[in-house]
mmCIF file of C-alpha atoms in Angstrom:
data_model
loop_
_atom_site.group_PDB
_atom_site.id
_atom_site.type_symbol
_atom_site.label_atom_id
_atom_site.label_comp_id
_atom_site.label_asym_id
_atom_site.label_seq_id
_atom_site.Cartn_x
_atom_site.Cartn_y
_atom_site.Cartn_z
ATOM 1 C CA UNK A 1 13.050 23.053 80.294
ATOM 2 C CA UNK A 2 10.539 25.043 78.190
ATOM 3 C CA UNK A 3 13.446 26.643 76.373
ATOM 4 C CA UNK A 4 14.821 23.255 75.310
ATOM 5 C CA UNK A 5 11.430 22.128 73.933
ATOM 6 C CA UNK A 6 11.075 25.331 71.973
ATOM 7 C CA UNK A 7 14.536 24.839 70.460
ATOM 8 C CA UNK A 8 13.812 21.268 69.547
ATOM 9 C CA UNK A 9 10.540 22.235 67.860
ATOM 10 C CA UNK A 10 12.320 24.944 65.925
ATOM 11 C CA UNK A 11 14.978 22.507 64.729
ATOM 12 C CA UNK A 12 12.342 19.965 63.698
ATOM 13 C CA UNK A 13 10.458 22.684 61.824
ATOM 14 C CA UNK A 14 13.615 23.846 60.091
ATOM 15 C CA UNK A 15 14.653 20.310 59.150
ATOM 16 C CA UNK A 16 11.186 19.707 57.674
ATOM 17 C CA UNK A 17 11.426 22.957 55.764
ATOM 18 C CA UNK A 18 14.874 21.979 54.538
ATOM 19 C CA UNK A 19 13.610 18.609 53.300
ATOM 20 C CA UNK A 20 10.673 20.293 51.539
ATOM 21 C CA UNK A 21 12.909 22.870 49.910
ATOM 22 C CA UNK A 22 15.413 20.205 48.863
ATOM 23 C CA UNK A 23 12.589 18.207 47.262
ATOM 24 C CA UNK A 24 11.282 21.316 45.529
ATOM 25 C CA UNK A 25 14.728 22.159 44.199
ATOM 26 C CA UNK A 26 15.212 18.571 43.058
ATOM 27 C CA UNK A 27 11.937 18.598 41.132
ATOM 28 C CA UNK A 28 12.766 21.983 39.622
ATOM 29 C CA UNK A 29 16.137 20.666 38.472
ATOM 30 C CA UNK A 30 14.542 17.523 37.029
ATOM 31 C CA UNK A 31 11.931 19.576 35.190
ATOM 32 C CA UNK A 32 14.580 21.907 33.801
ATOM 33 C CA UNK A 33 16.543 18.857 32.578
ATOM 34 C CA UNK A 34 13.564 17.170 30.934
ATOM 35 C CA UNK A 35 11.570 20.107 29.552
ATOM 36 C CA UNK A 36 13.890 21.446 26.915
ATOM 37 C CA UNK A 37 12.179 22.981 23.891
ATOM 38 C CA UNK A 38 13.290 22.225 20.362
ATOM 39 C CA UNK A 39 14.719 25.157 18.400
ATOM 40 C CA UNK A 40 12.147 26.551 15.928
ATOM 41 C CA UNK A 41 12.131 24.881 12.531
ATOM 42 C CA UNK A 42 14.089 21.829 13.647
ATOM 43 C CA UNK A 43 11.125 19.537 14.183
ATOM 44 C CA UNK A 44 10.200 19.391 10.491
ATOM 45 C CA UNK A 45 13.726 18.270 9.645
ATOM 46 C CA UNK A 46 13.551 15.441 12.176
ATOM 47 C CA UNK A 47 10.585 13.697 10.552
ATOM 48 C CA UNK A 48 11.651 10.204 9.595
ATOM 49 C CA UNK A 49 10.688 8.431 6.371
ATOM 50 C CA UNK A 50 11.007 5.004 4.848
ATOM 51 C CA UNK A 51 13.793 4.985 2.208
ATOM 52 C CA UNK A 52 12.517 1.784 0.579
ATOM 53 C CA UNK A 53 10.353 2.489 -2.467
ATOM 54 C CA UNK A 54 7.321 0.308 -2.972
ATOM 55 C CA UNK A 55 7.993 -1.063 -6.421
ATOM 56 C CA UNK A 56 5.104 -3.513 -6.515
ATOM 57 C CA UNK A 57 3.171 -1.111 -8.764
ATOM 58 C CA UNK A 58 6.113 -0.983 -11.174
ATOM 59 C CA UNK A 59 6.291 -4.786 -11.144
ATOM 60 C CA UNK A 60 2.596 -4.964 -12.011
ATOM 61 C CA UNK A 61 3.009 -2.386 -14.764
ATOM 62 C CA UNK A 62 5.891 -4.347 -16.233
ATOM 63 C CA UNK A 63 3.615 -7.345 -16.445
ATOM 64 C CA UNK A 64 1.164 -5.415 -18.608
ATOM 65 C CA UNK A 65 1.436 -5.259 -22.382
ATOM 66 C CA UNK A 66 3.233 -2.198 -23.710
ATOM 67 C CA UNK B 1 51.470 18.882 94.605
ATOM 68 C CA UNK B 2 48.422 17.126 96.030
ATOM 69 C CA UNK B 3 46.918 20.485 96.993
ATOM 70 C CA UNK B 4 47.224 21.768 93.442
ATOM 71 C CA UNK B 5 45.528 18.668 92.132
ATOM 72 C CA UNK B 6 42.571 19.104 94.525
ATOM 73 C CA UNK B 7 42.138 22.773 93.721
ATOM 74 C CA UNK B 8 42.227 21.971 89.996
ATOM 75 C CA UNK B 9 39.601 19.272 90.429
ATOM 76 C CA UNK B 10 37.294 21.546 92.372
ATOM 77 C CA UNK B 11 37.581 24.210 89.669
ATOM 78 C CA UNK B 12 36.753 21.666 87.027
ATOM 79 C CA UNK B 13 33.699 20.514 88.947
ATOM 80 C CA UNK B 14 32.459 24.095 89.240
ATOM 81 C CA UNK B 15 32.998 24.571 85.559
ATOM 82 C CA UNK B 16 30.978 21.485 84.734
ATOM 83 C CA UNK B 17 28.139 22.637 87.001
ATOM 84 C CA UNK B 18 27.940 25.997 85.238
ATOM 85 C CA UNK B 19 28.292 24.733 81.689
ATOM 86 C CA UNK B 20 26.124 21.678 82.088
ATOM 87 C CA UNK B 21 22.915 23.457 81.124
ATOM 88 C CA UNK B 22 24.376 25.587 78.311
ATOM 89 C CA UNK B 23 25.589 23.264 75.527
ATOM 90 C CA UNK B 24 22.150 22.063 74.473
ATOM 91 C CA UNK B 25 20.813 25.593 74.249
ATOM 92 C CA UNK B 26 23.827 26.838 72.392
ATOM 93 C CA UNK B 27 23.836 23.825 70.108
ATOM 94 C CA UNK B 28 20.108 24.275 69.413
ATOM 95 C CA UNK B 29 20.532 27.914 68.469
ATOM 96 C CA UNK B 30 23.540 27.260 66.287
ATOM 97 C CA UNK B 31 21.769 24.349 64.649
ATOM 98 C CA UNK B 32 18.763 26.564 63.928
ATOM 99 C CA UNK B 33 20.970 29.288 62.525
ATOM 100 C CA UNK B 34 22.826 26.756 60.407
ATOM 101 C CA UNK B 35 19.604 25.304 59.063
ATOM 102 C CA UNK B 36 18.217 28.743 58.276
ATOM 103 C CA UNK B 37 21.443 29.610 56.495
ATOM 104 C CA UNK B 38 21.321 26.366 54.494
ATOM 105 C CA UNK B 39 17.683 26.995 53.558
ATOM 106 C CA UNK B 40 18.437 30.540 52.457
ATOM 107 C CA UNK B 41 21.472 29.399 50.501
ATOM 108 C CA UNK B 42 19.541 26.605 48.783
ATOM 109 C CA UNK B 43 16.645 28.920 47.916
ATOM 110 C CA UNK B 44 18.532 32.000 46.849
ATOM 111 C CA UNK B 45 21.789 30.663 45.405
ATOM 112 C CA UNK B 46 21.822 26.928 44.852
ATOM 113 C CA UNK B 47 18.403 26.544 43.208
ATOM 114 C CA UNK B 48 18.928 29.018 40.317
ATOM 115 C CA UNK B 49 22.404 27.662 39.695
ATOM 116 C CA UNK B 50 21.264 24.047 39.660
ATOM 117 C CA UNK B 51 18.268 24.877 37.464
ATOM 118 C CA UNK B 52 20.505 26.624 34.933
ATOM 119 C CA UNK B 53 22.992 23.749 34.964
ATOM 120 C CA UNK B 54 20.190 21.207 34.536
ATOM 121 C CA UNK B 55 18.716 23.238 31.680
ATOM 122 C CA UNK B 56 22.076 23.347 29.923
ATOM 123 C CA UNK B 57 22.609 19.622 30.450
ATOM 124 C CA UNK B 58 19.123 19.033 29.059
ATOM 125 C CA UNK B 59 19.961 21.112 25.990
ATOM 126 C CA UNK B 60 23.187 19.165 25.493
ATOM 127 C CA UNK B 61 21.272 15.892 25.749
ATOM 128 C CA UNK B 62 18.652 17.154 23.313
ATOM 129 C CA UNK B 63 21.283 18.364 20.851
ATOM 130 C CA UNK B 64 22.912 14.935 20.960
ATOM 131 C CA UNK B 65 19.543 13.347 20.192
ATOM 132 C CA UNK B 66 18.985 15.792 17.318
ATOM 133 C CA UNK B 67 22.427 15.032 15.907
ATOM 134 C CA UNK B 68 21.751 11.294 16.143
ATOM 135 C CA UNK B 69 18.374 11.688 14.396
ATOM 136 C CA UNK B 70 19.861 13.881 11.673
ATOM 137 C CA UNK B 71 22.669 11.361 11.121
ATOM 138 C CA UNK B 72 20.045 8.644 10.838
ATOM 139 C CA UNK B 73 18.073 10.756 8.380
ATOM 140 C CA UNK B 74 21.172 11.459 6.283
ATOM 141 C CA UNK B 75 21.779 7.720 6.039
ATOM 142 C CA UNK B 76 18.152 7.195 5.009
ATOM 143 C CA UNK B 77 18.374 9.967 2.410
ATOM 144 C CA UNK B 78 21.461 8.291 0.960
ATOM 145 C CA UNK B 79 19.605 4.977 0.897
ATOM 146 C CA UNK B 80 16.611 6.654 -0.773
ATOM 147 C CA UNK B 81 18.903 8.284 -3.336
ATOM 148 C CA UNK B 82 20.530 4.981 -4.248
ATOM 149 C CA UNK B 83 17.082 3.344 -4.318
ATOM 150 C CA UNK B 84 15.849 6.083 -6.663
ATOM 151 C CA UNK B 85 18.884 5.596 -8.913
ATOM 152 C CA UNK B 86 18.113 1.886 -9.019
ATOM 153 C CA UNK B 87 14.451 2.409 -9.849
ATOM 154 C CA UNK B 88 14.743 5.482 -12.093
ATOM 155 C CA UNK B 89 15.061 3.495 -15.367
ATOM 156 C CA UNK B 90 11.633 2.024 -14.632
ATOM 157 C CA UNK B 91 9.936 5.299 -13.684
ATOM 158 C CA UNK B 92 8.921 6.277 -17.243
ATOM 159 C CA UNK B 93 6.465 3.384 -16.993
ATOM 160 C CA UNK B 94 4.460 5.525 -14.582
ATOM 161 C CA UNK B 95 4.186 8.243 -17.232
ATOM 162 C CA UNK B 96 2.996 5.615 -19.658
ATOM 163 C CA UNK B 97 0.469 4.248 -17.169
ATOM 164 C CA UNK B 98 -0.878 7.628 -16.094
ATOM 165 C CA UNK B 99 0.162 10.233 -18.665
ATOM 166 C CA UNK B 100 -0.015 13.935 -18.008
ATOM 167 C CA UNK B 101 -2.163 14.554 -21.076
ATOM 168 C CA UNK B 102 -5.316 12.891 -22.297
ATOM 169 C CA UNK B 103 -3.513 11.448 -25.335
ATOM 170 C CA UNK B 104 -6.703 10.548 -27.196
ATOM 171 C CA UNK B 105 -4.810 10.120 -30.457
ATOM 172 C CA UNK B 106 -2.348 7.590 -29.059
ATOM 173 C CA UNK B 107 -5.249 5.832 -27.345
ATOM 174 C CA UNK B 108 -7.118 5.492 -30.656
ATOM 175 C CA UNK B 109 -3.989 4.196 -32.355
ATOM 176 C CA UNK B 110 -3.520 1.730 -29.538
ATOM 177 C CA UNK B 111 -7.054 0.366 -30.065
ATOM 178 C CA UNK B 112 -6.425 0.016 -33.782
ATOM 179 C CA UNK B 113 -3.185 -1.826 -33.069
ATOM 180 C CA UNK B 114 -4.881 -4.141 -30.585
ATOM 181 C CA UNK B 115 -7.656 -4.906 -33.063
ATOM 182 C CA UNK B 116 -5.067 -5.709 -35.695
ATOM 183 C CA UNK B 117 -3.129 -7.859 -33.242
ATOM 184 C CA UNK B 118 -6.282 -9.755 -32.248
ATOM 185 C CA UNK B 119 -7.438 -10.210 -35.816
ATOM 186 C CA UNK B 120 -10.864 -8.651 -35.329
ATOM 187 C CA UNK B 121 -12.611 -6.168 -37.557
ATOM 188 C CA UNK B 122 -12.882 -2.819 -35.868
ATOM 189 C CA UNK B 123 -16.269 -1.225 -36.375
ATOM 190 C CA UNK B 124 -16.027 2.004 -34.399
ATOM 191 C CA UNK B 125 -13.795 3.812 -31.916
ATOM 192 C CA UNK B 126 -15.090 6.730 -29.892
ATOM 193 C CA UNK B 127 -12.842 8.715 -27.584
ATOM 194 C CA UNK B 128 -13.844 11.768 -25.625
ATOM 195 C CA UNK B 129 -14.549 14.229 -24.384
ATOM 196 C CA UNK B 130 -10.972 15.500 -24.305
ATOM 197 C CA UNK B 131 -10.474 18.492 -22.039
ATOM 198 C CA UNK B 132 -8.565 21.235 -23.840
ATOM 199 C CA UNK B 133 -8.230 23.474 -20.782
ATOM 200 C CA UNK B 134 -9.548 23.521 -17.233
ATOM 201 C CA UNK B 135 -10.823 20.450 -15.479
ATOM 202 C CA UNK B 136 -13.514 17.995 -16.467
ATOM 203 C CA UNK B 137 -16.440 17.932 -14.075
ATOM 204 C CA UNK B 138 -17.414 14.488 -12.911
ATOM 205 C CA UNK B 139 -20.441 13.095 -14.676
ATOM 206 C CA UNK B 140 -22.541 9.987 -14.429
ATOM 207 C CA UNK B 141 -20.397 8.066 -16.884
ATOM 208 C CA UNK B 142 -17.212 8.522 -14.896
ATOM 209 C CA UNK B 143 -15.736 5.945 -12.540
ATOM 210 C CA UNK B 144 -16.334 7.364 -9.100
ATOM 211 C CA UNK B 145 -13.839 5.077 -7.323
ATOM 212 C CA UNK B 146 -10.865 6.836 -8.894
ATOM 213 C CA UNK B 147 -9.058 9.598 -7.041
ATOM 214 C CA UNK B 148 -10.372 13.119 -7.576
ATOM 215 C CA UNK B 149 -6.927 14.132 -8.881
ATOM 216 C CA UNK B 150 -7.241 11.660 -11.744
ATOM 217 C CA UNK B 151 -8.874 12.876 -14.947
ATOM 218 C CA UNK B 152 -10.733 10.461 -17.142
ATOM 219 C CA UNK B 153 -11.112 10.059 -20.881
ATOM 220 C CA UNK B 154 -14.165 8.060 -21.937
ATOM 221 C CA UNK B 155 -13.850 5.643 -24.808
ATOM 222 C CA UNK B 156 -15.930 3.031 -26.529
ATOM 223 C CA UNK B 157 -14.813 0.427 -29.037
ATOM 224 C CA UNK B 158 -16.917 -1.943 -31.096
ATOM 225 C CA UNK B 159 -15.570 -4.784 -33.190
ATOM 226 C CA UNK B 160 -16.671 -7.994 -34.788
ATOM 227 C CA UNK B 161 -15.000 -11.385 -35.060
ATOM 228 C CA UNK B 162 -14.879 -14.790 -33.425
ATOM 229 C CA UNK B 163 -15.383 -15.115 -29.688
ATOM 230 C CA UNK B 164 -11.756 -16.058 -28.991
ATOM 231 C CA UNK B 165 -10.421 -13.095 -30.939
ATOM 232 C CA UNK B 166 -12.888 -10.688 -29.369
ATOM 233 C CA UNK B 167 -12.003 -12.013 -25.916
ATOM 234 C CA UNK B 168 -8.313 -11.578 -26.700
ATOM 235 C CA UNK B 169 -9.032 -8.000 -27.717
ATOM 236 C CA UNK B 170 -10.847 -7.290 -24.460
ATOM 237 C CA UNK B 171 -7.952 -8.790 -22.491
ATOM 238 C CA UNK B 172 -5.405 -6.716 -24.382
ATOM 239 C CA UNK B 173 -7.372 -3.490 -23.878
ATOM 240 C CA UNK B 174 -7.715 -4.257 -20.186
ATOM 241 C CA UNK B 175 -4.006 -5.003 -19.811
ATOM 242 C CA UNK B 176 -2.451 -2.144 -21.715
ATOM 243 C CA UNK B 177 0.432 -0.279 -20.097
ATOM 244 C CA UNK B 178 -1.806 2.776 -19.931
ATOM 245 C CA UNK B 179 -4.379 2.228 -17.217
ATOM 246 C CA UNK B 180 -7.862 1.668 -18.576
ATOM 247 C CA UNK B 181 -10.975 0.862 -16.570
ATOM 248 C CA UNK B 182 -13.584 -1.077 -18.502
ATOM 249 C CA UNK B 183 -17.059 -0.141 -17.344
ATOM 250 C CA UNK B 184 -19.084 -2.218 -19.795
ATOM 251 C CA UNK B 185 -18.305 -5.134 -22.123
ATOM 252 C CA UNK B 186 -21.231 -6.370 -24.191
ATOM 253 C CA UNK B 187 -21.213 -9.277 -26.647
ATOM 254 C CA UNK B 188 -24.045 -9.311 -29.228
ATOM 255 C CA UNK B 189 -24.779 -11.317 -32.341
ATOM 256 C CA UNK B 190 -25.790 -9.434 -35.461
ATOM 257 C CA UNK B 191 -26.563 -10.367 -39.017
ATOM 258 C CA UNK B 192 -24.229 -9.051 -41.672
ATOM 259 C CA UNK B 193 -25.197 -8.005 -45.167
ATOM 260 C CA UNK B 194 -24.771 -11.544 -46.407
ATOM 261 C CA UNK B 195 -27.248 -12.751 -43.807
ATOM 262 C CA UNK B 196 -24.637 -14.534 -41.717
ATOM 263 C CA UNK B 197 -24.690 -14.200 -37.951
ATOM 264 C CA UNK B 198 -21.610 -12.465 -36.562
ATOM 265 C CA UNK B 199 -20.511 -11.895 -33.006
ATOM 266 C CA UNK B 200 -19.672 -8.346 -32.077
ATOM 267 C CA UNK B 201 -18.432 -6.743 -28.888
ATOM 268 C CA UNK B 202 -19.044 -3.303 -27.481
ATOM 269 C CA UNK B 203 -16.460 -2.163 -24.974
ATOM 270 C CA UNK B 204 -16.934 0.943 -22.906
ATOM 271 C CA UNK B 205 -14.463 2.354 -20.400
ATOM 272 C CA UNK B 206 -12.298 5.208 -19.254
ATOM 273 C CA UNK B 207 -8.611 5.902 -19.713
ATOM 274 C CA UNK B 208 -6.999 7.820 -16.894
ATOM 275 C CA UNK B 209 -4.511 10.653 -16.971
ATOM 276 C CA UNK B 210 -3.218 13.200 -14.485
ATOM 277 C CA UNK B 211 -2.794 16.754 -15.762
ATOM 278 C CA UNK B 212 0.421 18.556 -14.900
ATOM 279 C CA UNK B 213 -1.387 21.065 -12.694
ATOM 280 C CA UNK B 214 -2.420 18.234 -10.380
ATOM 281 C CA UNK B 215 1.113 16.874 -10.294
ATOM 282 C CA UNK B 216 2.456 20.257 -9.219
ATOM 283 C CA UNK B 217 0.002 20.359 -6.345
#
């Protein structure tokens, strides 16, 4: 009877360890998927800008005498 | 026939009595071994493989995002190029508004032209100091609200005439294509040589320009 209890405890311990390790591996995989570094020098080329020129100053200048 | 059946049944019963206690033990041990093997496999083999695969998938995802952003930027650059082509005929106005040189001569001529256009008698035009080289240090007479990259050329104009004409002259000087900031406009009445009272105006201000060195910065 003692032998059976010992086996059951061992199995429970191993299952818990397996769940912990599976969670750890899952988090590691998630982190590896999310944390990807940009290649050097790429970030400056990704900066966005507004292609529309603000021509209000030109409109005001046109309204002034030449 | 019946004897064989009984002997077989008794053997089966003995077998069950012997094996009855063993399956749970054996199953427990094999389960433990299996779990240990799975844990070792996950830790030693599966984890590095999955991490590498996830890293590569992450890089693929990131490269797709970069490609999408670069495509978007290319479209915006094309839009900006067409916008610049559309606006480029009007850009010389900026050079007229804020020239790269002080242009004191053209400024003086402009004042003379404005006085002629307004029909007032120009009494004096002072322009300066004009910086030949280097950069003018800010003084008390300069307009402090302008950007530090903007250089300033002080000027003063005095003229005489009727109020309407003098006012028209002030308006024209204030609204020239070249940007001028009037710091002081003073109307005074003076007696001329014939003893008649005449209205005169004294206009003081600064004309702005941006030297090429500042543009390159």
